[in-house]
PDB file of C-alpha atoms and ligand atoms in Angstrom:
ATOM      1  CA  UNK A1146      16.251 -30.988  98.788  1.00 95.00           C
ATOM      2  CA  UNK A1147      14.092 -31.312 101.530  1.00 97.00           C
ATOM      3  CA  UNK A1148      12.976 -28.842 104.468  1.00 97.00           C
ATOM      4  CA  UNK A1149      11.153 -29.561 107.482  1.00 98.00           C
ATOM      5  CA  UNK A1150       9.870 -27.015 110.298  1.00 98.00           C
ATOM      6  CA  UNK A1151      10.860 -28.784 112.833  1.00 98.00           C
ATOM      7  CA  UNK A1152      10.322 -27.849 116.879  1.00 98.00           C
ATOM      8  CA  UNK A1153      10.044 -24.409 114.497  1.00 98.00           C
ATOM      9  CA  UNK A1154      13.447 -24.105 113.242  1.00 98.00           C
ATOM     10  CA  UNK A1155      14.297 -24.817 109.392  1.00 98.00           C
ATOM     11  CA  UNK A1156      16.026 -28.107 108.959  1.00 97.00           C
ATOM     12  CA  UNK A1157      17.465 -30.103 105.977  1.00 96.00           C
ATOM     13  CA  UNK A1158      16.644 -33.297 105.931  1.00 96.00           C
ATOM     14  CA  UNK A1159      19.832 -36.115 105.221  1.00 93.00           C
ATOM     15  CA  UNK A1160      17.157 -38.887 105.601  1.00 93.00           C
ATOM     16  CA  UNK A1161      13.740 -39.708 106.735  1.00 92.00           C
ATOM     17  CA  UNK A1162      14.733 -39.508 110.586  1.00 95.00           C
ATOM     18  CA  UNK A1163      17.964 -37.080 110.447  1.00 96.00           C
ATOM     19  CA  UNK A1164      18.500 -33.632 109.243  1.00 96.00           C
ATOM     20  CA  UNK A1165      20.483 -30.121 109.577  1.00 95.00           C
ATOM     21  CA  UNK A1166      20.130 -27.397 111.319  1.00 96.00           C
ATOM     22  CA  UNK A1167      19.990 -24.378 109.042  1.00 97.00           C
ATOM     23  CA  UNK A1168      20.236 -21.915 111.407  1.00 97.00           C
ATOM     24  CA  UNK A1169      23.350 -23.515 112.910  1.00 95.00           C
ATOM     25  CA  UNK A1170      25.403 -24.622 109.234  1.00 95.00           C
ATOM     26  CA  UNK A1171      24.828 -21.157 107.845  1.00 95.00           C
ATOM     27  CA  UNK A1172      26.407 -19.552 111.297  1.00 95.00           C
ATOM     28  CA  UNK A1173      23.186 -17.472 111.613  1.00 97.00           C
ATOM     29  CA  UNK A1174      22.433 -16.455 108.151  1.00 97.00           C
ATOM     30  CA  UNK A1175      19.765 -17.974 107.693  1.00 98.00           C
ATOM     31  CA  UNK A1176      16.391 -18.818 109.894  1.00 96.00           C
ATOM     32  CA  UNK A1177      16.327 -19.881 112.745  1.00 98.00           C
ATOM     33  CA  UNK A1178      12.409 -20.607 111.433  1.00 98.00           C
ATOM     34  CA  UNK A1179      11.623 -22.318 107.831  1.00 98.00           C
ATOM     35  CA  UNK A1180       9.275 -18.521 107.044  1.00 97.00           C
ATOM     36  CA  UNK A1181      12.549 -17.042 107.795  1.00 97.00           C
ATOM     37  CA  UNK A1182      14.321 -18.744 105.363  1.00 98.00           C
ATOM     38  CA  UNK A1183      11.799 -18.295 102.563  1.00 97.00           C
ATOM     39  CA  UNK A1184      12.522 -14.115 103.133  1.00 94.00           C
ATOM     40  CA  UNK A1185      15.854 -15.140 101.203  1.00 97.00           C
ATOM     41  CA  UNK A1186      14.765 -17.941  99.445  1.00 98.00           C
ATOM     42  CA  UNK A1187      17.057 -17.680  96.408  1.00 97.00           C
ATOM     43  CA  UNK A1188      20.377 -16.649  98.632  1.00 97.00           C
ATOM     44  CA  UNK A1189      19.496 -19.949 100.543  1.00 97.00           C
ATOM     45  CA  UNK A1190      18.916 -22.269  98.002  1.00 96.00           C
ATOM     46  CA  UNK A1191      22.499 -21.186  96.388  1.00 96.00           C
ATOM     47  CA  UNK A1192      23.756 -21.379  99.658  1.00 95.00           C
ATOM     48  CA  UNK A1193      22.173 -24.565 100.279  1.00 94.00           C
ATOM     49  CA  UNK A1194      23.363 -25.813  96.556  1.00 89.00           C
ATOM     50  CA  UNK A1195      26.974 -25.487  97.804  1.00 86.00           C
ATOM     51  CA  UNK A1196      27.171 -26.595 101.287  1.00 82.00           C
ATOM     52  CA  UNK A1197      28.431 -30.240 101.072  1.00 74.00           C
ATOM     53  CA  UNK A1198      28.579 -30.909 104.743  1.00 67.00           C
ATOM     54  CA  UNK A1199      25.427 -31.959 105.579  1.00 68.00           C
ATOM     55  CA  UNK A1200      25.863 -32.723 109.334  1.00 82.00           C
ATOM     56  CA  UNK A1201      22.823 -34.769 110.444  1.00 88.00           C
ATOM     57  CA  UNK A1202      22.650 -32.839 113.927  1.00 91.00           C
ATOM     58  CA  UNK A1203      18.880 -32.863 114.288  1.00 95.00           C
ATOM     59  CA  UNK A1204      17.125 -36.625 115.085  1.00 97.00           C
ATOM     60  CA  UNK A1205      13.384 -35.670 113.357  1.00 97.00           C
ATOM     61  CA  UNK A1206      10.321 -36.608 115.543  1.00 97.00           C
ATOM     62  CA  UNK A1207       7.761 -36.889 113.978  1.00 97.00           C
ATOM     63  CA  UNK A1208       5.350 -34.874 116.358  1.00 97.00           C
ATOM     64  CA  UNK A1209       7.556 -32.027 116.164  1.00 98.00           C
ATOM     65  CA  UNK A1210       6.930 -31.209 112.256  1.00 98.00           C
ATOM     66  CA  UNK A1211       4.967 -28.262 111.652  1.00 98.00           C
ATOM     67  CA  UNK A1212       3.248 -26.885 108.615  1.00 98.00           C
ATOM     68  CA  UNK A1213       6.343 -26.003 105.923  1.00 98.00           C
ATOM     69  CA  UNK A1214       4.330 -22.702 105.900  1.00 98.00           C
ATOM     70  CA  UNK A1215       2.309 -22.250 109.731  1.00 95.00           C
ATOM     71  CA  UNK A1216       1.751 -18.708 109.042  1.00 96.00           C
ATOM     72  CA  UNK A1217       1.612 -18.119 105.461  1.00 97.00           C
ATOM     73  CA  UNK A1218       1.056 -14.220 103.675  1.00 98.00           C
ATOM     74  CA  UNK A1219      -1.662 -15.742 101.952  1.00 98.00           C
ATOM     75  CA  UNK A1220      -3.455 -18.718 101.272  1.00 98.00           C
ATOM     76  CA  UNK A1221      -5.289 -19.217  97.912  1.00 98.00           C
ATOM     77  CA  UNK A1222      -7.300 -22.868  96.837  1.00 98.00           C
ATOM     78  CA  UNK A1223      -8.342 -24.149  94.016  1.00 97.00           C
ATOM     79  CA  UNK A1224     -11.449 -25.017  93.439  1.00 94.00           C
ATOM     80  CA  UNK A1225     -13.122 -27.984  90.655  1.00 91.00           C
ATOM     81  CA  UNK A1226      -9.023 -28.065  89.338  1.00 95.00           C
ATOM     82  CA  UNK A1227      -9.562 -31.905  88.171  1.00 93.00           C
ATOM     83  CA  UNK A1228     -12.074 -32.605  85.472  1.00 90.00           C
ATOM     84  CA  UNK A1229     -13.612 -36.034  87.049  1.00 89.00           C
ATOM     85  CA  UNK A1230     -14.273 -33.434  90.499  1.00 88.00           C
ATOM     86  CA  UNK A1231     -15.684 -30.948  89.244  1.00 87.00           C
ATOM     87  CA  UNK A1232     -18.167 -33.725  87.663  1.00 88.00           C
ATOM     88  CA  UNK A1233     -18.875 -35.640  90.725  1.00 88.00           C
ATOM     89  CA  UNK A1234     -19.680 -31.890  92.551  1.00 85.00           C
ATOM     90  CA  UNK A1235     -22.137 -31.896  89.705  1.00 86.00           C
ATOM     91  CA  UNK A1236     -20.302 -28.958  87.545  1.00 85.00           C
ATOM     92  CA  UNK A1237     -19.908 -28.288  83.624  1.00 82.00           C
ATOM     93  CA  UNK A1238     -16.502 -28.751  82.107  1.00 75.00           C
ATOM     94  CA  UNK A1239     -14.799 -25.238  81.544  1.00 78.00           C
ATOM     95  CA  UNK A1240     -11.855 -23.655  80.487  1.00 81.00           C
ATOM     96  CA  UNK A1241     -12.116 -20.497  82.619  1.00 86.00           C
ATOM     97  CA  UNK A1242      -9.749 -19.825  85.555  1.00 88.00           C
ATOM     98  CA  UNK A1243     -10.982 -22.385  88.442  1.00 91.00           C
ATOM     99  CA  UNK A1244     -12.817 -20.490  91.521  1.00 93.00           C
ATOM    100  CA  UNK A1245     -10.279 -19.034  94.050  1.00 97.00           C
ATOM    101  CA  UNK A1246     -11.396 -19.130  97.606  1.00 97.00           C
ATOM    102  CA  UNK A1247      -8.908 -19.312 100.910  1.00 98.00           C
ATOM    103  CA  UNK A1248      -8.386 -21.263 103.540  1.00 98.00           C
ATOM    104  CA  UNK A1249      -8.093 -18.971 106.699  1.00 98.00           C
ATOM    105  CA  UNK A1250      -4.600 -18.840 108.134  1.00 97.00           C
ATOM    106  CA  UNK A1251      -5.786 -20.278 111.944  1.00 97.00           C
ATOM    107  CA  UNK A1252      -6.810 -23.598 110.470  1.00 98.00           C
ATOM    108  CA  UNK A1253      -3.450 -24.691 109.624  1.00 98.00           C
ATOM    109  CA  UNK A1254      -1.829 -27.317 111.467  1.00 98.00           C
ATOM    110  CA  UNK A1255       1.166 -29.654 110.992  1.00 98.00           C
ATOM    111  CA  UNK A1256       0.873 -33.248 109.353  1.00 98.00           C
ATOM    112  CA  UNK A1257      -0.194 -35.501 112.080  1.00 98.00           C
ATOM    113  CA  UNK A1258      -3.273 -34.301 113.760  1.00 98.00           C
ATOM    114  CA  UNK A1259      -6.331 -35.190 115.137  1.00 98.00           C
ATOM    115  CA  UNK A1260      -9.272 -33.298 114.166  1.00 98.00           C
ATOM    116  CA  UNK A1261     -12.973 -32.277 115.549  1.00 97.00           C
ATOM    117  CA  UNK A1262     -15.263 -32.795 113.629  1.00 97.00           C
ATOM    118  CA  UNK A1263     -18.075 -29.517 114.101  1.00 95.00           C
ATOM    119  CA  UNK A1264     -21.349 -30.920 114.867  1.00 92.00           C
ATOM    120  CA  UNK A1265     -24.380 -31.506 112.697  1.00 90.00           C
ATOM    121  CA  UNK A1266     -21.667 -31.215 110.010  1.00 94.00           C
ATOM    122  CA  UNK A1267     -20.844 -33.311 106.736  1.00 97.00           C
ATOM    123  CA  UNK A1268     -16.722 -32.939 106.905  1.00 98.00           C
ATOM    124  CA  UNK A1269     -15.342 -34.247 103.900  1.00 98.00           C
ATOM    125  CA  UNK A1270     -11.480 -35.233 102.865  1.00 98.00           C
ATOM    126  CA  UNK A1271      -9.525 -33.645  99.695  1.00 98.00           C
ATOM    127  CA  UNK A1272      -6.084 -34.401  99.104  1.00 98.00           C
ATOM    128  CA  UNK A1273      -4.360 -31.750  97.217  1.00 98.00           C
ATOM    129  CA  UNK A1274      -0.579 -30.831  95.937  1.00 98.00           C
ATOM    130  CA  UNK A1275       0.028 -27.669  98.126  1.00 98.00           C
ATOM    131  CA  UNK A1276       2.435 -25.223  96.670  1.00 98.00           C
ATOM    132  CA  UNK A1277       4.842 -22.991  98.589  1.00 98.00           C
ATOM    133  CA  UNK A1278       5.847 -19.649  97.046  1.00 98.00           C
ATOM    134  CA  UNK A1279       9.469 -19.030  97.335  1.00 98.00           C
ATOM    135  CA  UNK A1280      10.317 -15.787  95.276  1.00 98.00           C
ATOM    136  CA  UNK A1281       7.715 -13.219  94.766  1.00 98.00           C
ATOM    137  CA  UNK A1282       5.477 -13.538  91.986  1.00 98.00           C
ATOM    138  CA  UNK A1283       3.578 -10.478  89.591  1.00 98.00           C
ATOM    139  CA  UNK A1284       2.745 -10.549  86.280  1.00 98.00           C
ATOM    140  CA  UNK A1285       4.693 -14.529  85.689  1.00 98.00           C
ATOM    141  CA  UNK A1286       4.163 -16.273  82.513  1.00 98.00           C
ATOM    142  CA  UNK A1287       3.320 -19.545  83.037  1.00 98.00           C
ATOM    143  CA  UNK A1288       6.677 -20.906  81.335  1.00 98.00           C
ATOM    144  CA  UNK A1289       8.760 -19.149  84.380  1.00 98.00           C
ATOM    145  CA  UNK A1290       6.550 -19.899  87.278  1.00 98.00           C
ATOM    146  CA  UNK A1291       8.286 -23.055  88.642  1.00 98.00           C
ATOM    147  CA  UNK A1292      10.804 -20.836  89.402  1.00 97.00           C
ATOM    148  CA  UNK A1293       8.823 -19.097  91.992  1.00 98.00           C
ATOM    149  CA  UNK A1294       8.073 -21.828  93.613  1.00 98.00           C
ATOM    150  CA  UNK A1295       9.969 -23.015  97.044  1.00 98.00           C
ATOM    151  CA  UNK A1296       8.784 -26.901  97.138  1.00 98.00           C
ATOM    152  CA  UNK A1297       5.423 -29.001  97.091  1.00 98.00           C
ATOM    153  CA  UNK A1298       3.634 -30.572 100.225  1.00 98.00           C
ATOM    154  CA  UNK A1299       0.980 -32.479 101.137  1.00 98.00           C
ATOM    155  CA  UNK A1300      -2.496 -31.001 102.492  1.00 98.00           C
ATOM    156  CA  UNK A1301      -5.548 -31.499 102.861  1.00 98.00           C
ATOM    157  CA  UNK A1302      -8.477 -29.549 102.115  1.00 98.00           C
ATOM    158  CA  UNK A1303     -11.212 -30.631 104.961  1.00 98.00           C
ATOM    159  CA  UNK A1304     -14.646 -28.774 103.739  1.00 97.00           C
ATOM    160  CA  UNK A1305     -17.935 -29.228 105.978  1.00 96.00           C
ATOM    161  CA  UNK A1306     -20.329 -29.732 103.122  1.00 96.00           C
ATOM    162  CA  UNK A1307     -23.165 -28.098 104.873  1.00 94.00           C
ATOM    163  CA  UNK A1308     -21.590 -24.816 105.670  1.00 94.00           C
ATOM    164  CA  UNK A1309     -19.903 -24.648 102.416  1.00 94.00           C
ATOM    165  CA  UNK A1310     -23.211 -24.936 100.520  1.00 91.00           C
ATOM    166  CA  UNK A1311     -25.673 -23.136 102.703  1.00 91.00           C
ATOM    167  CA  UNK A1312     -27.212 -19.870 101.938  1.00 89.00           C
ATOM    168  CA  UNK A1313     -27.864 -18.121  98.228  1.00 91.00           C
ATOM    169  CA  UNK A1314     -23.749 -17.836  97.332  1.00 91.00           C
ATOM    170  CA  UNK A1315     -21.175 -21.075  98.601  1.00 89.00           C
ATOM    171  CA  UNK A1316     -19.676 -20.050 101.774  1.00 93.00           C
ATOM    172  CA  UNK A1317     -15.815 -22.179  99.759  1.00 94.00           C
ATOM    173  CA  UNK A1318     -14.036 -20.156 102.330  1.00 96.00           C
ATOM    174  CA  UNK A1319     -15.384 -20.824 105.799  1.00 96.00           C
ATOM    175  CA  UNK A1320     -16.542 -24.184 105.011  1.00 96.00           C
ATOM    176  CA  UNK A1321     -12.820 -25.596 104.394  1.00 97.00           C
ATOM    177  CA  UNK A1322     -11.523 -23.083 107.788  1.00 97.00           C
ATOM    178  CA  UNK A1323     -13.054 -25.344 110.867  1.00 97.00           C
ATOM    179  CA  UNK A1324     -10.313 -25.515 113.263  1.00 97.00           C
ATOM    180  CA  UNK A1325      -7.735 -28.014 111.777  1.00 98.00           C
ATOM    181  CA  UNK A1326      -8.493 -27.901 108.455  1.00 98.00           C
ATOM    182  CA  UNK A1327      -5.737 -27.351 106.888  1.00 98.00           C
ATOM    183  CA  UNK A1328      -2.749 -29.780 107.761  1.00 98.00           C
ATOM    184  CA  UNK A1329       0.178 -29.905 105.885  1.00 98.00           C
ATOM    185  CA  UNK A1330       3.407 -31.374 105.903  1.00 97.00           C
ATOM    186  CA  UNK A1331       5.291 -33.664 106.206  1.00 98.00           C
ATOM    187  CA  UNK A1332       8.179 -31.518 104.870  1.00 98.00           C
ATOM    188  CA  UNK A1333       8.908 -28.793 101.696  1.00 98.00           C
ATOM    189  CA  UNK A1334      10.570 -30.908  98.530  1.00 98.00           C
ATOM    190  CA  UNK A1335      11.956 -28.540  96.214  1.00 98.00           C
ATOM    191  CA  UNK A1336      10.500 -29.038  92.250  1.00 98.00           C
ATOM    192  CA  UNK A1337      13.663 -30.996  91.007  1.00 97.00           C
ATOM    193  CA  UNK A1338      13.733 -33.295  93.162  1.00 97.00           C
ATOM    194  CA  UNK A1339      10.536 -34.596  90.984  1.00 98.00           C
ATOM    195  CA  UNK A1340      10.857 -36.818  87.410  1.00 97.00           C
ATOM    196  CA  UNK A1341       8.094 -34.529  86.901  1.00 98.00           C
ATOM    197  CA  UNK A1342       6.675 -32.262  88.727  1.00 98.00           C
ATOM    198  CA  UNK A1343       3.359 -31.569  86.369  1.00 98.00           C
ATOM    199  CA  UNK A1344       2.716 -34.760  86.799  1.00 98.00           C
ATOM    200  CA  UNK A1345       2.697 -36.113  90.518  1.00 98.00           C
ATOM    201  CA  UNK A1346       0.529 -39.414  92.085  1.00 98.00           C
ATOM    202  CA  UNK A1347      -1.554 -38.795  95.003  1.00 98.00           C
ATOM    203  CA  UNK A1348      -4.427 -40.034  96.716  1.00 98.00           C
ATOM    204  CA  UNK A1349      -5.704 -40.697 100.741  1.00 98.00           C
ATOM    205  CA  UNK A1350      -7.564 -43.997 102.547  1.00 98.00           C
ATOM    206  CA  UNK A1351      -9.672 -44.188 105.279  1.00 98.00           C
ATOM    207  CA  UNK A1352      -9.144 -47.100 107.696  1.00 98.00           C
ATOM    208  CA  UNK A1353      -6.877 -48.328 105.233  1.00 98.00           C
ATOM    209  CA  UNK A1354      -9.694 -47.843 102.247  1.00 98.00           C
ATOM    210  CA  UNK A1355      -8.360 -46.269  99.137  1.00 98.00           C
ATOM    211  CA  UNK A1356     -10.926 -42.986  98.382  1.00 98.00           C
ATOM    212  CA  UNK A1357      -8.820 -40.795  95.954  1.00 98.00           C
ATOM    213  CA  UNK A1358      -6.246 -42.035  93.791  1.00 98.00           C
ATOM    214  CA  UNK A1359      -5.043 -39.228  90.965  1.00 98.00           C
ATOM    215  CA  UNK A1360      -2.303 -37.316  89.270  1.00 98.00           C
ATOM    216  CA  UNK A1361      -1.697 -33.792  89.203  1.00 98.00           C
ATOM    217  CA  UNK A1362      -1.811 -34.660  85.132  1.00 97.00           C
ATOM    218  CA  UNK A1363      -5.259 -34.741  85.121  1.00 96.00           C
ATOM    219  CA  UNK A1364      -5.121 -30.852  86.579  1.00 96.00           C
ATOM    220  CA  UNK A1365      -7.394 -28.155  84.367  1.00 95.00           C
ATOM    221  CA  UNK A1366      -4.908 -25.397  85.516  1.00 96.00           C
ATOM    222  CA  UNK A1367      -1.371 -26.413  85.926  1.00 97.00           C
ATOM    223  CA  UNK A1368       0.465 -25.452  88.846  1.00 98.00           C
ATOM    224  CA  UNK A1369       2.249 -23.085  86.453  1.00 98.00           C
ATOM    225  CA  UNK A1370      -1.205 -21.904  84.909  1.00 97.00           C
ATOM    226  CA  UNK A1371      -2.482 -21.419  88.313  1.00 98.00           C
ATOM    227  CA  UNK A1372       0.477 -19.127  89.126  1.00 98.00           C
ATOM    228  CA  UNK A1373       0.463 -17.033  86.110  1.00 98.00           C
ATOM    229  CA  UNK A1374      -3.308 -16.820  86.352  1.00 97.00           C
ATOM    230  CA  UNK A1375      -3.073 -15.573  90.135  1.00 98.00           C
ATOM    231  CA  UNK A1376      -0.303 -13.608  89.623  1.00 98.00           C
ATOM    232  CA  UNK A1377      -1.803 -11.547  87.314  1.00 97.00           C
ATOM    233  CA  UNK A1378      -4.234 -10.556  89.720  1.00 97.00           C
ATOM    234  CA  UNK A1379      -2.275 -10.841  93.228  1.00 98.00           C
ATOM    235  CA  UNK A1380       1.503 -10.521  93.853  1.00 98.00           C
ATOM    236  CA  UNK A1381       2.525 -13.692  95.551  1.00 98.00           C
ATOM    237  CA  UNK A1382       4.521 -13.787  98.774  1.00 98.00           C
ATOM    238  CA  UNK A1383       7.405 -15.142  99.945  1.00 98.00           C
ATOM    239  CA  UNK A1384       5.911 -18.227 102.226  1.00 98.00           C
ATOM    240  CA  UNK A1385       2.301 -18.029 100.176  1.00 98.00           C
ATOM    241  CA  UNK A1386       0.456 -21.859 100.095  1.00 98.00           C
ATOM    242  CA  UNK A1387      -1.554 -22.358  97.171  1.00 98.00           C
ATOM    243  CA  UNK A1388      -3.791 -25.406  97.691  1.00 98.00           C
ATOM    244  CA  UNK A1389      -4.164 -27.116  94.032  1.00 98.00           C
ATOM    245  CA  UNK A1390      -7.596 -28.857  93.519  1.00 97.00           C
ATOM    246  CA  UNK A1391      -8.360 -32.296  94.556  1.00 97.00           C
ATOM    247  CA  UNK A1392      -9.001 -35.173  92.278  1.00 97.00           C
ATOM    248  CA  UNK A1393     -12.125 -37.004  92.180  1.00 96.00           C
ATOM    249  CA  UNK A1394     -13.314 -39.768  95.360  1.00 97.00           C
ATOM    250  CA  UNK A1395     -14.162 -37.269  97.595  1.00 97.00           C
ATOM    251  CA  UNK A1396     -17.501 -38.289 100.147  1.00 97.00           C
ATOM    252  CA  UNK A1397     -20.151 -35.834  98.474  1.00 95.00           C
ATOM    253  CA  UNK A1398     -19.514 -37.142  95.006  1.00 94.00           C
ATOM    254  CA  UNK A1399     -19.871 -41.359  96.148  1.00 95.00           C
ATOM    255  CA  UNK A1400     -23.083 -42.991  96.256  1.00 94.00           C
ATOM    256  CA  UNK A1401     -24.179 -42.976  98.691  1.00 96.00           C
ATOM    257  CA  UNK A1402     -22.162 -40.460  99.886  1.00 96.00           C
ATOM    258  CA  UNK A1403     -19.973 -40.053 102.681  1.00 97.00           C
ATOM    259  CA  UNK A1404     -18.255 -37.988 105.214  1.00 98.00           C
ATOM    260  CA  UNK A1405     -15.963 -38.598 107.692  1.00 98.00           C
ATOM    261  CA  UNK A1406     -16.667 -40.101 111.411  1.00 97.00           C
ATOM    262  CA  UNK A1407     -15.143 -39.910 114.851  1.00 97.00           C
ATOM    263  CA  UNK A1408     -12.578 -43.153 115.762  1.00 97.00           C
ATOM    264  CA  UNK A1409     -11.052 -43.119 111.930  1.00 98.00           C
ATOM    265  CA  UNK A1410      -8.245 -42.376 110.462  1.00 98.00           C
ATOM    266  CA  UNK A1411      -7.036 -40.901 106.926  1.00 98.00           C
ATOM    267  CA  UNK A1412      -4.345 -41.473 105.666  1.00 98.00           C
ATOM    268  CA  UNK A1413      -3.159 -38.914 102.873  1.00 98.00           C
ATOM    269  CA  UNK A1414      -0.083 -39.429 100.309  1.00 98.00           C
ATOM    270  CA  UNK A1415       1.928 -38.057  97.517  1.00 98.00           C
ATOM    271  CA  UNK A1416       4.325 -39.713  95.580  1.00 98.00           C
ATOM    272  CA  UNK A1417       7.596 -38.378  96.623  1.00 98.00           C
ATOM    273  CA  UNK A1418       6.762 -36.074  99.410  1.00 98.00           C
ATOM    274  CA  UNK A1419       5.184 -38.776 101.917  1.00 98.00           C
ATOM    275  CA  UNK A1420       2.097 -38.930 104.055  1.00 98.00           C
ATOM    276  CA  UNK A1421       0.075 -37.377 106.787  1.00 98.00           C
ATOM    277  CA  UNK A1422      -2.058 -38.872 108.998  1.00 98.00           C
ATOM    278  CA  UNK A1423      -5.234 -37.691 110.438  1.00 98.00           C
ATOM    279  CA  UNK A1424      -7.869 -38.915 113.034  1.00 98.00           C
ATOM    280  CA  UNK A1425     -11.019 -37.512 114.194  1.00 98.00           C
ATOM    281  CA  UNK A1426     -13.262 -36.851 117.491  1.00 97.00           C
ATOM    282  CA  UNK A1427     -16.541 -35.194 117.895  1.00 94.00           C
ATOM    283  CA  UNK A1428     -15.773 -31.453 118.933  1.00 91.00           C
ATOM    284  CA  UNK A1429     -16.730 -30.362 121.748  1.00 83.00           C
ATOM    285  CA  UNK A1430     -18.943 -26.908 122.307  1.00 73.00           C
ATOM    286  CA  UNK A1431     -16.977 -24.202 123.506  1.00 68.00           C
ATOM    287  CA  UNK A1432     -17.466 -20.757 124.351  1.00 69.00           C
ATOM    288  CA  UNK A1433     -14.853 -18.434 125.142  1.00 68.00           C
ATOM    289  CA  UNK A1434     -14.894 -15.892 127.708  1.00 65.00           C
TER     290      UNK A1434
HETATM  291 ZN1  LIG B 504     -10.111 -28.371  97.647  1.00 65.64          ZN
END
């Protein structure tokens, strides 16, 4: 199955351009909004699992997808999660949990976007699997964690290099929040609708220039290690995004490297989920009154 948020209401897709209205089949039960839905995540999907209907009563536009998650609980992201990365960052191979940092809620945006890019900054791209919780998680073996999970999307983890690196400890966290840096989407596809979900092709281009081109194989933690190793720790929410590492290509690691410039455009895929598209401008100072 797939889920959009579409125009902010929860929609099942019946193809690439048509869908249903969840709020509307279910005669109120549940949504209207996709977070709404993943409150009663396991009463939908066996709800969903038996409603044969499938009235295509929504016509998608594009511009109208939002992030599967816009305001999640919590946000956690991987860090150095694919050997070949963590290399090209210039880091030792290691079997210990990957570092955790979080991407802060306001710099999520839908799939289609365009971007400033902060100045005097080094923005760089990351593709990564992004995980939505659907059930709440404490304490989950690693064998049982799929089950927690709503569906995969596509993000991508933008990270301003020189923020992330300055000062005595790496600033992960506020590097990767710049306004924007987070967009996900297009849609949620739930974990069967995969051959194999450990093991999922991805990769992004710029101005039609492949930079990243990996599987979620080549992961050190597993999106199932990654949940039992969190949830040990945490108990994840209902609506929770884990972002799950990036595989190697990204600008800091190429010689010489490079980062990303106003006028182009990225292009970021996964192998059965789809694509978003980004573009960038120079941002503009602001101040607030
Ligand atoms: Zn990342």
């Amino acid at each position: 199955m797939r889920i959009a948020n579409h125009a902010g209401r929860a929609v099942i897709l019946t193809s690439d351009s048509t869908g249903t209205d969840v709020h509307t089949a279910s005669e109120g039960r549940f949504g209207p909004s996709l977070p709404a839905v993943y409150d009663h995540w396991k009463d939908f999907t066996d709800w969903a699992g038996s409603y044969t209907a499938r009235t295509a009563d929504v016509i998608i536009d594009r511009a109208a997808l939002g992030s599967p998650s816009p305001r999640p609980p919590q946000v956690f992201a991987i860090g150095l999660n694919y050997q070949a990365h963590a290399s090209e960052a210039g880091y030792q191979s290691s079997d210990e949990m990957p570092p955790v940092f979080t991407k802060f809620v306001s710099a999520m945006t839908g799939p289609d976007t365009v971007v400033p890019l902060p100045a005097d900054g080094r923005v760089d791209w990351e593709v990564e699997l992004v995980v939505v919780i659907g059930t709440e998680a404490k304490n989950v073996a690693a064998d049982a964690a799929w089950r927690h999970v709503a569906g995969l999307s596509i993000g991508q983890d933008f990270s301003e290099r020189v923020t992330q690196n300055a000062g005595q400890a790496p600033q992960f966290s506020l590097g990767k929040s710049f306004e924007g840096f987070s967009p996900v989407g297009p849609w949620l596809v739930t974990p069967d609708e995969f051959p194999n979900p450990d093991a999922i092709k991805l990769g992004c281009s710029i101005d039609g220039e492949p930079m990243q081109n990996g599987t979620t194989a080549d992961m050190i933690f597993s999106v199932p290690r990654v949940i039992e190793s969190l949830s040990r720790i945490v108990r994840l929410l209902p609506g929770d995004i884990i972002f799950t590492g990036t595989p190697s290509g990204v600008g800091i690691g190429r010689s010489p490297q490079r980062f990303l410039s106003p006028g182009e455009t990225l292009l970021t895929w996964i192998d059965g989920i789809g694509e978003i598209n980004q573009s960038f401008v120079a941002a503009r100072a602001e101040v607030l009154a």
